[in-house]
Amino acid sequence: MMVEAIQIQVNGEQRSCQADATVGDLLRELAIKTERVAVEVNLEIMERKDFDHRSLKQGDRVEILSFIGGGAEELRH
Amino acid sequence: MVDDRLIIAGREFKSRLWVGTGKYKDFAETKKAIEASGADVVTVAVRRVNITDRSKENLLDYLDPKKYTILPNTAGCYNVEDAVRYARLARAAGVSDLIKLEVLGDERTLFPDTAGLIEAAKILIKEGFIVLPYTNDDPIVAQRLVDIGCPAVMPLAAPIGSGLGIRNPYNLKILMEMVKVPIIVDAGVGTASDAALAMELGADAVLMNTAIAGAQDPIAMAEAMKYAVYAGRLAYKAGRIPRKLYATASSPIEGML
């Protein structure tokens, strides 16, 4: 059986993925190591242990964040 | 100085110089400058991962988490909601409950919105965060932040990145006398003497980024800052002489012809 594709948004960009994919699958596909990233799905912050259990749904807005250089310094959006 | 460790919320820090990791040429320079500074606390920001170009290296590959305390900030947040969101993301991405809380009030000065700061700090403290708030050199606001549970406060010396040095030493001095938690002077340092002055006033630590990263030779400036903070701390502990308007001879009069 063919797996259906769904549209999601990742860090502001449209992207398609398989309908049964999890957050963990998405991270692996993007070659992002799970240590030291935070993932938010529809404004809800995920716990790392739930990455492989949370299935992505059509229209989900996913944000993947990590640490970058910064200090007493403001960085523009 | 033996046993002069900085302790905040039960955590011990060896260095009284804390550094930011922004504005460097590359990660190699960042790493060298941090090493030269002797800092064991480094601040980082939380931002979107670049998903289109995965070849980019990660800052944290250059910073050994066993050697450094990573202190995430909420830089760039102009309201309570954003600051709280970024703090939660930082905790989810990181390993600790430490957060350097910034709620900015104005883009030109980057001065803190202290009302928003107190509100955001309350929310985060309730969630178990160890909140280190970036605040103004206002002693009353600093005391309010301590009252709600901040284990240290981080008053500015001058606007972020301005290099203007300690603009109001008297306010800072009052703040340090009034507030009974560690004070980390944050932002505005331009050169080594500014850092030394902050420490001489009684600051427990100094946090800087631009003064080092923006110097002609960041690694040399990082080293200069290390000595400045150390010298300033020693001088503060030693206790300076009082200021007097007229001279006092250092050589005895007795025995003169």
Short mmCIF file of N, CA and C in Angstrom, two decimals, chain B residues 34-206:
data_model
loop_
_atom_site.label_atom_id
_atom_site.label_comp_id
_atom_site.label_asym_id
_atom_site.label_seq_id
_atom_site.Cartn_x
_atom_site.Cartn_y
_atom_site.Cartn_z
N ILE B 34 37.69 32.18 24.10
CA ILE B 34 37.13 31.70 25.37
C ILE B 34 38.23 31.08 26.22
N GLU B 35 39.09 30.30 25.58
CA GLU B 35 40.22 29.70 26.32
C GLU B 35 41.12 30.77 26.92
N ALA B 36 41.42 31.80 26.12
CA ALA B 36 42.30 32.88 26.60
C ALA B 36 41.65 33.67 27.74
N SER B 37 40.34 33.74 27.74
CA SER B 37 39.63 34.52 28.77
C SER B 37 39.59 33.77 30.10
N GLY B 38 39.76 32.48 30.06
CA GLY B 38 39.68 31.67 31.27
C GLY B 38 38.25 31.50 31.79
N ALA B 39 37.28 31.96 31.04
CA ALA B 39 35.88 31.90 31.49
C ALA B 39 35.41 30.46 31.55
N ASP B 40 34.57 30.16 32.54
CA ASP B 40 33.97 28.83 32.56
C ASP B 40 32.45 28.88 32.41
N VAL B 41 31.95 30.08 32.14
CA VAL B 41 30.53 30.22 31.79
C VAL B 41 30.47 30.93 30.44
N VAL B 42 29.75 30.33 29.51
CA VAL B 42 29.61 30.96 28.20
C VAL B 42 28.13 31.07 27.84
N THR B 43 27.75 32.22 27.30
CA THR B 43 26.34 32.39 26.94
C THR B 43 26.13 32.04 25.47
N VAL B 44 24.95 31.53 25.20
CA VAL B 44 24.55 31.17 23.84
C VAL B 44 23.11 31.62 23.60
N ALA B 45 22.76 31.76 22.34
CA ALA B 45 21.39 32.11 21.99
C ALA B 45 20.69 30.88 21.41
N VAL B 46 19.39 30.94 21.37
CA VAL B 46 18.59 29.83 20.82
C VAL B 46 17.98 30.30 19.51
N ARG B 47 18.27 29.58 18.43
CA ARG B 47 17.74 29.96 17.13
C ARG B 47 17.39 28.73 16.30
N ARG B 48 16.64 28.97 15.22
CA ARG B 48 16.27 27.89 14.32
C ARG B 48 17.51 27.19 13.75
N VAL B 49 17.44 25.89 13.66
CA VAL B 49 18.49 25.12 12.99
C VAL B 49 18.36 25.36 11.49
N ASN B 50 19.49 25.52 10.82
CA ASN B 50 19.47 25.66 9.36
C ASN B 50 19.20 24.29 8.74
N ILE B 51 17.98 24.13 8.20
CA ILE B 51 17.62 22.80 7.70
C ILE B 51 17.99 22.62 6.23
N THR B 52 18.31 23.72 5.55
CA THR B 52 18.66 23.59 4.13
C THR B 52 20.15 23.31 3.95
N ASP B 53 20.97 23.89 4.83
CA ASP B 53 22.41 23.63 4.74
C ASP B 53 22.87 22.93 6.01
N ARG B 54 22.91 21.60 5.95
CA ARG B 54 23.26 20.83 7.14
C ARG B 54 24.78 20.70 7.33
N SER B 55 25.53 21.27 6.37
CA SER B 55 26.99 21.15 6.47
C SER B 55 27.55 22.06 7.56
N LYS B 56 26.73 23.05 7.94
CA LYS B 56 27.21 24.01 8.94
C LYS B 56 27.55 23.34 10.26
N GLU B 57 28.67 23.75 10.81
CA GLU B 57 29.09 23.19 12.08
C GLU B 57 28.27 23.79 13.22
N ASN B 58 28.30 23.08 14.34
CA ASN B 58 27.57 23.55 15.50
C ASN B 58 28.55 24.11 16.53
N LEU B 59 28.18 25.25 17.09
CA LEU B 59 29.02 25.90 18.10
C LEU B 59 29.38 24.95 19.24
N LEU B 60 28.39 24.14 19.63
CA LEU B 60 28.61 23.28 20.80
C LEU B 60 29.59 22.14 20.53
N ASP B 61 29.90 21.90 19.25
CA ASP B 61 30.94 20.92 18.95
C ASP B 61 32.31 21.46 19.39
N TYR B 62 32.38 22.78 19.55
CA TYR B 62 33.64 23.42 19.92
C TYR B 62 33.77 23.67 21.43
N LEU B 63 32.66 23.51 22.13
CA LEU B 63 32.68 23.81 23.57
C LEU B 63 32.40 22.55 24.37
N ASP B 64 33.39 22.12 25.11
CA ASP B 64 33.26 20.92 25.92
C ASP B 64 32.31 21.20 27.10
N PRO B 65 31.16 20.53 27.12
CA PRO B 65 30.19 20.80 28.19
C PRO B 65 30.71 20.44 29.59
N LYS B 66 31.80 19.65 29.63
CA LYS B 66 32.38 19.33 30.94
C LYS B 66 33.21 20.50 31.45
N LYS B 67 33.72 21.29 30.51
CA LYS B 67 34.59 22.41 30.88
C LYS B 67 33.80 23.70 31.11
N TYR B 68 32.70 23.84 30.39
CA TYR B 68 31.97 25.10 30.43
C TYR B 68 30.52 24.92 30.87
N THR B 69 30.04 25.89 31.63
CA THR B 69 28.61 25.96 31.88
C THR B 69 28.00 26.75 30.73
N ILE B 70 27.08 26.10 30.04
CA ILE B 70 26.41 26.77 28.91
C ILE B 70 25.21 27.53 29.47
N LEU B 71 25.24 28.82 29.28
CA LEU B 71 24.15 29.67 29.80
C LEU B 71 23.35 30.23 28.62
N PRO B 72 22.21 29.62 28.32
CA PRO B 72 21.40 30.14 27.21
C PRO B 72 20.72 31.45 27.59
N ASN B 73 20.52 32.30 26.60
CA ASN B 73 19.83 33.57 26.87
C ASN B 73 18.53 33.65 26.06
N THR B 74 17.77 34.69 26.36
CA THR B 74 16.55 34.95 25.58
C THR B 74 16.73 36.23 24.78
N ALA B 75 17.94 36.43 24.27
CA ALA B 75 18.26 37.62 23.48
C ALA B 75 17.30 37.75 22.31
N GLY B 76 16.91 38.97 22.03
CA GLY B 76 16.03 39.24 20.90
C GLY B 76 14.56 39.19 21.25
N CYS B 77 14.24 38.90 22.52
CA CYS B 77 12.84 38.83 22.94
C CYS B 77 12.37 40.17 23.49
N TYR B 78 11.27 40.66 22.93
CA TYR B 78 10.77 41.98 23.32
C TYR B 78 9.47 41.91 24.12
N ASN B 79 9.04 40.71 24.46
CA ASN B 79 7.87 40.63 25.33
C ASN B 79 7.95 39.37 26.19
N VAL B 80 7.10 39.33 27.20
CA VAL B 80 7.12 38.25 28.19
C VAL B 80 6.90 36.90 27.53
N GLU B 81 5.91 36.85 26.63
CA GLU B 81 5.53 35.59 25.98
C GLU B 81 6.72 34.98 25.23
N ASP B 82 7.41 35.81 24.43
CA ASP B 82 8.56 35.32 23.66
C ASP B 82 9.69 34.86 24.57
N ALA B 83 9.95 35.68 25.60
CA ALA B 83 11.07 35.35 26.50
C ALA B 83 10.82 34.01 27.19
N VAL B 84 9.58 33.81 27.64
CA VAL B 84 9.23 32.55 28.32
C VAL B 84 9.33 31.37 27.33
N ARG B 85 8.87 31.61 26.10
CA ARG B 85 8.93 30.56 25.08
C ARG B 85 10.39 30.16 24.79
N TYR B 86 11.25 31.16 24.63
CA TYR B 86 12.66 30.87 24.32
C TYR B 86 13.35 30.19 25.51
N ALA B 87 12.99 30.59 26.70
CA ALA B 87 13.58 29.97 27.89
C ALA B 87 13.21 28.48 27.94
N ARG B 88 11.96 28.19 27.66
CA ARG B 88 11.50 26.80 27.67
C ARG B 88 12.20 25.99 26.58
N LEU B 89 12.36 26.61 25.41
CA LEU B 89 13.06 25.93 24.31
C LEU B 89 14.52 25.67 24.68
N ALA B 90 15.12 26.65 25.35
CA ALA B 90 16.53 26.51 25.76
C ALA B 90 16.67 25.33 26.72
N ARG B 91 15.72 25.21 27.63
CA ARG B 91 15.78 24.10 28.58
C ARG B 91 15.57 22.77 27.87
N ALA B 92 14.66 22.77 26.89
CA ALA B 92 14.40 21.53 26.14
C ALA B 92 15.62 21.12 25.32
N ALA B 93 16.35 22.11 24.83
CA ALA B 93 17.53 21.81 23.99
C ALA B 93 18.76 21.51 24.82
N GLY B 94 18.77 21.99 26.04
CA GLY B 94 19.99 21.96 26.83
C GLY B 94 20.02 20.91 27.91
N VAL B 95 20.78 21.21 28.90
CA VAL B 95 20.97 20.22 29.96
C VAL B 95 20.64 20.77 31.35
N SER B 96 20.30 22.04 31.43
CA SER B 96 20.08 22.59 32.77
C SER B 96 18.91 23.57 32.80
N ASP B 97 18.63 24.03 34.02
CA ASP B 97 17.53 24.97 34.23
C ASP B 97 18.01 26.42 34.22
N LEU B 98 19.30 26.62 33.93
CA LEU B 98 19.84 27.99 33.93
C LEU B 98 19.34 28.77 32.73
N ILE B 99 18.94 30.01 32.98
CA ILE B 99 18.59 30.87 31.85
C ILE B 99 19.00 32.31 32.16
N LYS B 100 19.65 32.93 31.18
CA LYS B 100 19.89 34.36 31.30
C LYS B 100 18.70 35.03 30.64
N LEU B 101 17.88 35.63 31.48
CA LEU B 101 16.60 36.16 31.00
C LEU B 101 16.74 37.60 30.52
N GLU B 102 16.40 37.80 29.26
CA GLU B 102 16.38 39.15 28.70
C GLU B 102 14.98 39.42 28.18
N VAL B 103 14.39 40.53 28.62
CA VAL B 103 13.16 41.03 28.00
C VAL B 103 13.50 42.46 27.61
N LEU B 104 13.69 42.68 26.34
CA LEU B 104 14.16 44.00 25.90
C LEU B 104 12.99 44.95 25.68
N GLY B 105 13.29 46.23 25.91
CA GLY B 105 12.21 47.21 25.85
C GLY B 105 12.29 48.14 24.66
N ASP B 106 13.46 48.16 23.99
CA ASP B 106 13.63 49.17 22.96
C ASP B 106 14.80 48.75 22.04
N GLU B 107 14.57 48.85 20.73
CA GLU B 107 15.57 48.34 19.78
C GLU B 107 16.84 49.18 19.68
N ARG B 108 16.72 50.48 19.94
CA ARG B 108 17.91 51.33 19.77
C ARG B 108 18.87 51.19 20.93
N THR B 109 18.32 51.08 22.13
CA THR B 109 19.17 51.02 23.32
C THR B 109 19.34 49.59 23.84
N LEU B 110 18.43 48.72 23.44
CA LEU B 110 18.36 47.36 23.98
C LEU B 110 18.24 47.35 25.50
N PHE B 111 17.73 48.45 26.04
CA PHE B 111 17.51 48.50 27.49
C PHE B 111 16.44 47.49 27.86
N PRO B 112 16.57 46.91 29.05
CA PRO B 112 15.57 45.93 29.47
C PRO B 112 14.22 46.56 29.80
N ASP B 113 13.16 45.80 29.51
CA ASP B 113 11.82 46.16 29.96
C ASP B 113 11.68 45.51 31.32
N THR B 114 11.94 46.29 32.37
CA THR B 114 12.05 45.68 33.69
C THR B 114 10.71 45.16 34.22
N ALA B 115 9.62 45.78 33.81
CA ALA B 115 8.30 45.28 34.24
C ALA B 115 8.07 43.90 33.62
N GLY B 116 8.36 43.79 32.32
CA GLY B 116 8.24 42.51 31.62
C GLY B 116 9.20 41.47 32.18
N LEU B 117 10.38 41.94 32.55
CA LEU B 117 11.41 41.06 33.10
C LEU B 117 10.93 40.39 34.38
N ILE B 118 10.36 41.19 35.27
CA ILE B 118 9.87 40.66 36.55
C ILE B 118 8.74 39.65 36.30
N GLU B 119 7.85 39.99 35.38
CA GLU B 119 6.72 39.11 35.06
C GLU B 119 7.22 37.77 34.50
N ALA B 120 8.15 37.85 33.54
CA ALA B 120 8.68 36.63 32.93
C ALA B 120 9.46 35.80 33.96
N ALA B 121 10.22 36.49 34.80
CA ALA B 121 11.01 35.79 35.82
C ALA B 121 10.11 35.00 36.77
N LYS B 122 8.99 35.62 37.15
CA LYS B 122 8.03 34.95 38.05
C LYS B 122 7.54 33.64 37.44
N ILE B 123 7.16 33.71 36.17
CA ILE B 123 6.63 32.52 35.47
C ILE B 123 7.69 31.42 35.44
N LEU B 124 8.91 31.81 35.06
CA LEU B 124 9.97 30.81 34.87
C LEU B 124 10.44 30.21 36.20
N ILE B 125 10.50 31.04 37.22
CA ILE B 125 10.92 30.53 38.54
C ILE B 125 9.91 29.49 39.04
N LYS B 126 8.64 29.77 38.79
CA LYS B 126 7.58 28.82 39.17
C LYS B 126 7.75 27.48 38.44
N GLU B 127 8.34 27.55 37.25
CA GLU B 127 8.57 26.32 36.46
C GLU B 127 9.91 25.67 36.78
N GLY B 128 10.60 26.20 37.79
CA GLY B 128 11.85 25.57 38.21
C GLY B 128 13.11 26.09 37.55
N PHE B 129 13.00 27.15 36.78
CA PHE B 129 14.19 27.73 36.15
C PHE B 129 15.06 28.45 37.18
N ILE B 130 16.37 28.46 36.93
CA ILE B 130 17.28 29.31 37.68
C ILE B 130 17.48 30.55 36.82
N VAL B 131 16.81 31.63 37.21
CA VAL B 131 16.74 32.81 36.36
C VAL B 131 17.81 33.83 36.74
N LEU B 132 18.68 34.14 35.77
CA LEU B 132 19.67 35.20 35.93
C LEU B 132 19.21 36.35 35.04
N PRO B 133 18.62 37.39 35.63
CA PRO B 133 17.98 38.42 34.82
C PRO B 133 18.93 39.54 34.40
N TYR B 134 18.87 39.87 33.11
CA TYR B 134 19.59 41.03 32.57
C TYR B 134 18.73 42.26 32.86
N THR B 135 19.23 43.14 33.71
CA THR B 135 18.41 44.25 34.17
C THR B 135 19.15 45.58 34.09
N ASN B 136 18.42 46.62 34.45
CA ASN B 136 19.01 47.95 34.49
C ASN B 136 19.85 48.13 35.76
N ASP B 137 20.56 49.25 35.85
CA ASP B 137 21.35 49.49 37.06
C ASP B 137 20.48 50.14 38.14
N ASP B 138 19.26 49.64 38.26
CA ASP B 138 18.28 50.18 39.20
C ASP B 138 18.23 49.27 40.43
N PRO B 139 18.67 49.75 41.58
CA PRO B 139 18.74 48.91 42.78
C PRO B 139 17.38 48.36 43.22
N ILE B 140 16.33 49.15 43.01
CA ILE B 140 15.00 48.71 43.46
C ILE B 140 14.51 47.55 42.61
N VAL B 141 14.68 47.67 41.31
CA VAL B 141 14.28 46.57 40.42
C VAL B 141 15.10 45.33 40.74
N ALA B 142 16.40 45.53 40.98
CA ALA B 142 17.26 44.39 41.31
C ALA B 142 16.75 43.67 42.57
N GLN B 143 16.35 44.47 43.57
CA GLN B 143 15.82 43.88 44.80
C GLN B 143 14.52 43.12 44.56
N ARG B 144 13.67 43.68 43.69
CA ARG B 144 12.40 42.99 43.35
C ARG B 144 12.71 41.63 42.72
N LEU B 145 13.72 41.61 41.86
CA LEU B 145 14.08 40.36 41.18
C LEU B 145 14.58 39.32 42.20
N VAL B 146 15.31 39.80 43.19
CA VAL B 146 15.78 38.90 44.24
C VAL B 146 14.59 38.41 45.07
N ASP B 147 13.67 39.34 45.39
CA ASP B 147 12.48 39.00 46.19
C ASP B 147 11.67 37.87 45.56
N ILE B 148 11.59 37.87 44.22
CA ILE B 148 10.77 36.84 43.57
C ILE B 148 11.56 35.55 43.34
N GLY B 149 12.86 35.56 43.68
CA GLY B 149 13.60 34.30 43.65
C GLY B 149 14.78 34.20 42.68
N CYS B 150 15.23 35.32 42.12
CA CYS B 150 16.42 35.25 41.27
C CYS B 150 17.66 35.09 42.16
N PRO B 151 18.52 34.11 41.89
CA PRO B 151 19.68 33.87 42.76
C PRO B 151 20.87 34.79 42.46
N ALA B 152 20.76 35.61 41.43
CA ALA B 152 21.79 36.59 41.07
C ALA B 152 21.11 37.60 40.17
N VAL B 153 21.68 38.79 40.05
CA VAL B 153 21.15 39.74 39.07
C VAL B 153 22.28 40.25 38.19
N MET B 154 21.91 40.62 36.96
CA MET B 154 22.89 41.03 35.97
C MET B 154 22.60 42.44 35.46
N PRO B 155 23.01 43.46 36.22
CA PRO B 155 22.75 44.82 35.78
C PRO B 155 23.72 45.24 34.66
N LEU B 156 23.23 46.10 33.78
CA LEU B 156 24.08 46.58 32.70
C LEU B 156 25.01 47.68 33.20
N ALA B 157 26.15 47.82 32.52
CA ALA B 157 27.07 48.92 32.79
C ALA B 157 26.79 50.05 31.82
N ALA B 158 26.36 49.70 30.62
CA ALA B 158 26.04 50.63 29.53
C ALA B 158 25.27 49.81 28.50
N PRO B 159 24.69 50.48 27.46
CA PRO B 159 23.95 49.69 26.47
C PRO B 159 24.79 48.55 25.87
N ILE B 160 24.12 47.44 25.58
CA ILE B 160 24.76 46.26 24.99
C ILE B 160 25.57 46.65 23.76
N GLY B 161 26.80 46.22 23.72
CA GLY B 161 27.65 46.45 22.55
C GLY B 161 28.16 47.86 22.40
N SER B 162 27.84 48.75 23.37
CA SER B 162 28.22 50.17 23.21
C SER B 162 29.68 50.42 23.57
N GLY B 163 30.24 49.63 24.44
CA GLY B 163 31.63 49.84 24.86
C GLY B 163 31.84 51.12 25.66
N LEU B 164 30.76 51.66 26.21
CA LEU B 164 30.85 52.93 26.94
C LEU B 164 31.39 52.77 28.36
N GLY B 165 31.50 51.57 28.82
CA GLY B 165 32.04 51.35 30.17
C GLY B 165 31.00 51.57 31.25
N ILE B 166 31.48 51.73 32.49
CA ILE B 166 30.56 51.86 33.63
C ILE B 166 29.98 53.27 33.63
N ARG B 167 28.72 53.40 33.18
CA ARG B 167 28.12 54.73 33.05
C ARG B 167 27.68 55.30 34.38
N ASN B 168 27.29 54.44 35.28
CA ASN B 168 26.79 54.95 36.55
C ASN B 168 27.36 54.13 37.72
N PRO B 169 28.63 54.39 38.04
CA PRO B 169 29.26 53.59 39.10
C PRO B 169 28.55 53.73 40.44
N TYR B 170 27.93 54.88 40.67
CA TYR B 170 27.28 55.10 41.98
C TYR B 170 26.03 54.25 42.13
N ASN B 171 25.23 54.20 41.05
CA ASN B 171 24.05 53.32 41.09
C ASN B 171 24.46 51.87 41.29
N LEU B 172 25.47 51.48 40.54
CA LEU B 172 25.93 50.08 40.65
C LEU B 172 26.42 49.79 42.06
N LYS B 173 27.14 50.74 42.62
CA LYS B 173 27.67 50.58 43.97
C LYS B 173 26.52 50.42 44.99
N ILE B 174 25.51 51.28 44.85
CA ILE B 174 24.34 51.19 45.74
C ILE B 174 23.66 49.83 45.56
N LEU B 175 23.51 49.46 44.28
CA LEU B 175 22.87 48.17 43.96
C LEU B 175 23.62 47.02 44.63
N MET B 176 24.95 47.08 44.54
CA MET B 176 25.76 46.00 45.12
C MET B 176 25.68 45.97 46.64
N GLU B 177 25.52 47.13 47.24
CA GLU B 177 25.40 47.17 48.69
C GLU B 177 24.02 46.71 49.16
N MET B 178 23.00 47.06 48.35
CA MET B 178 21.62 46.75 48.75
C MET B 178 21.25 45.29 48.54
N VAL B 179 21.70 44.76 47.42
CA VAL B 179 21.21 43.44 47.01
C VAL B 179 22.18 42.36 47.48
N LYS B 180 21.65 41.40 48.21
CA LYS B 180 22.53 40.42 48.87
C LYS B 180 22.68 39.12 48.09
N VAL B 181 22.69 39.21 46.79
CA VAL B 181 22.99 38.03 45.96
C VAL B 181 24.13 38.40 45.03
N PRO B 182 24.78 37.43 44.38
CA PRO B 182 25.85 37.79 43.45
C PRO B 182 25.37 38.73 42.32
N ILE B 183 26.22 39.71 42.02
CA ILE B 183 25.91 40.69 40.97
C ILE B 183 26.89 40.46 39.81
N ILE B 184 26.34 40.23 38.65
CA ILE B 184 27.18 40.05 37.46
C ILE B 184 26.93 41.25 36.55
N VAL B 185 27.93 42.10 36.44
CA VAL B 185 27.78 43.27 35.57
C VAL B 185 27.81 42.79 34.12
N ASP B 186 26.77 43.13 33.39
CA ASP B 186 26.54 42.55 32.08
C ASP B 186 26.32 43.67 31.07
N ALA B 187 27.12 43.71 30.04
CA ALA B 187 26.92 44.61 28.91
C ALA B 187 27.51 45.99 29.13
N GLY B 188 28.16 46.48 28.08
CA GLY B 188 28.65 47.85 28.06
C GLY B 188 30.14 48.02 28.26
N VAL B 189 30.82 46.94 28.69
CA VAL B 189 32.27 47.02 28.91
C VAL B 189 32.96 47.26 27.56
N GLY B 190 33.95 48.18 27.56
CA GLY B 190 34.67 48.48 26.32
C GLY B 190 36.09 47.95 26.33
N THR B 191 36.73 48.09 27.47
CA THR B 191 38.13 47.67 27.55
C THR B 191 38.45 47.17 28.96
N ALA B 192 39.70 46.77 29.16
CA ALA B 192 40.06 46.08 30.40
C ALA B 192 39.78 46.91 31.65
N SER B 193 40.07 48.22 31.59
CA SER B 193 39.88 49.05 32.78
C SER B 193 38.41 49.08 33.21
N ASP B 194 37.50 48.99 32.24
CA ASP B 194 36.07 48.96 32.58
C ASP B 194 35.75 47.71 33.41
N ALA B 195 36.32 46.60 33.00
CA ALA B 195 36.08 45.34 33.71
C ALA B 195 36.68 45.41 35.12
N ALA B 196 37.89 45.98 35.21
CA ALA B 196 38.54 46.12 36.51
C ALA B 196 37.70 47.01 37.43
N LEU B 197 37.19 48.11 36.87
CA LEU B 197 36.36 49.04 37.67
C LEU B 197 35.11 48.34 38.19
N ALA B 198 34.46 47.58 37.32
CA ALA B 198 33.26 46.85 37.75
C ALA B 198 33.59 45.96 38.95
N MET B 199 34.70 45.27 38.88
CA MET B 199 35.09 44.37 39.97
C MET B 199 35.49 45.15 41.22
N GLU B 200 36.18 46.28 41.03
CA GLU B 200 36.57 47.12 42.17
C GLU B 200 35.35 47.67 42.92
N LEU B 201 34.28 47.92 42.16
CA LEU B 201 33.05 48.40 42.77
C LEU B 201 32.40 47.32 43.64
N GLY B 202 32.78 46.09 43.40
CA GLY B 202 32.23 44.99 44.20
C GLY B 202 31.40 44.00 43.42
N ALA B 203 31.45 44.08 42.09
CA ALA B 203 30.74 43.08 41.29
C ALA B 203 31.33 41.71 41.58
N ASP B 204 30.47 40.69 41.50
CA ASP B 204 30.94 39.33 41.73
C ASP B 204 31.48 38.70 40.46
N ALA B 205 31.04 39.22 39.32
CA ALA B 205 31.53 38.74 38.03
C ALA B 205 31.16 39.77 36.96
N VAL B 206 31.76 39.61 35.79
CA VAL B 206 31.46 40.48 34.65
C VAL B 206 31.19 39.59 33.45
#
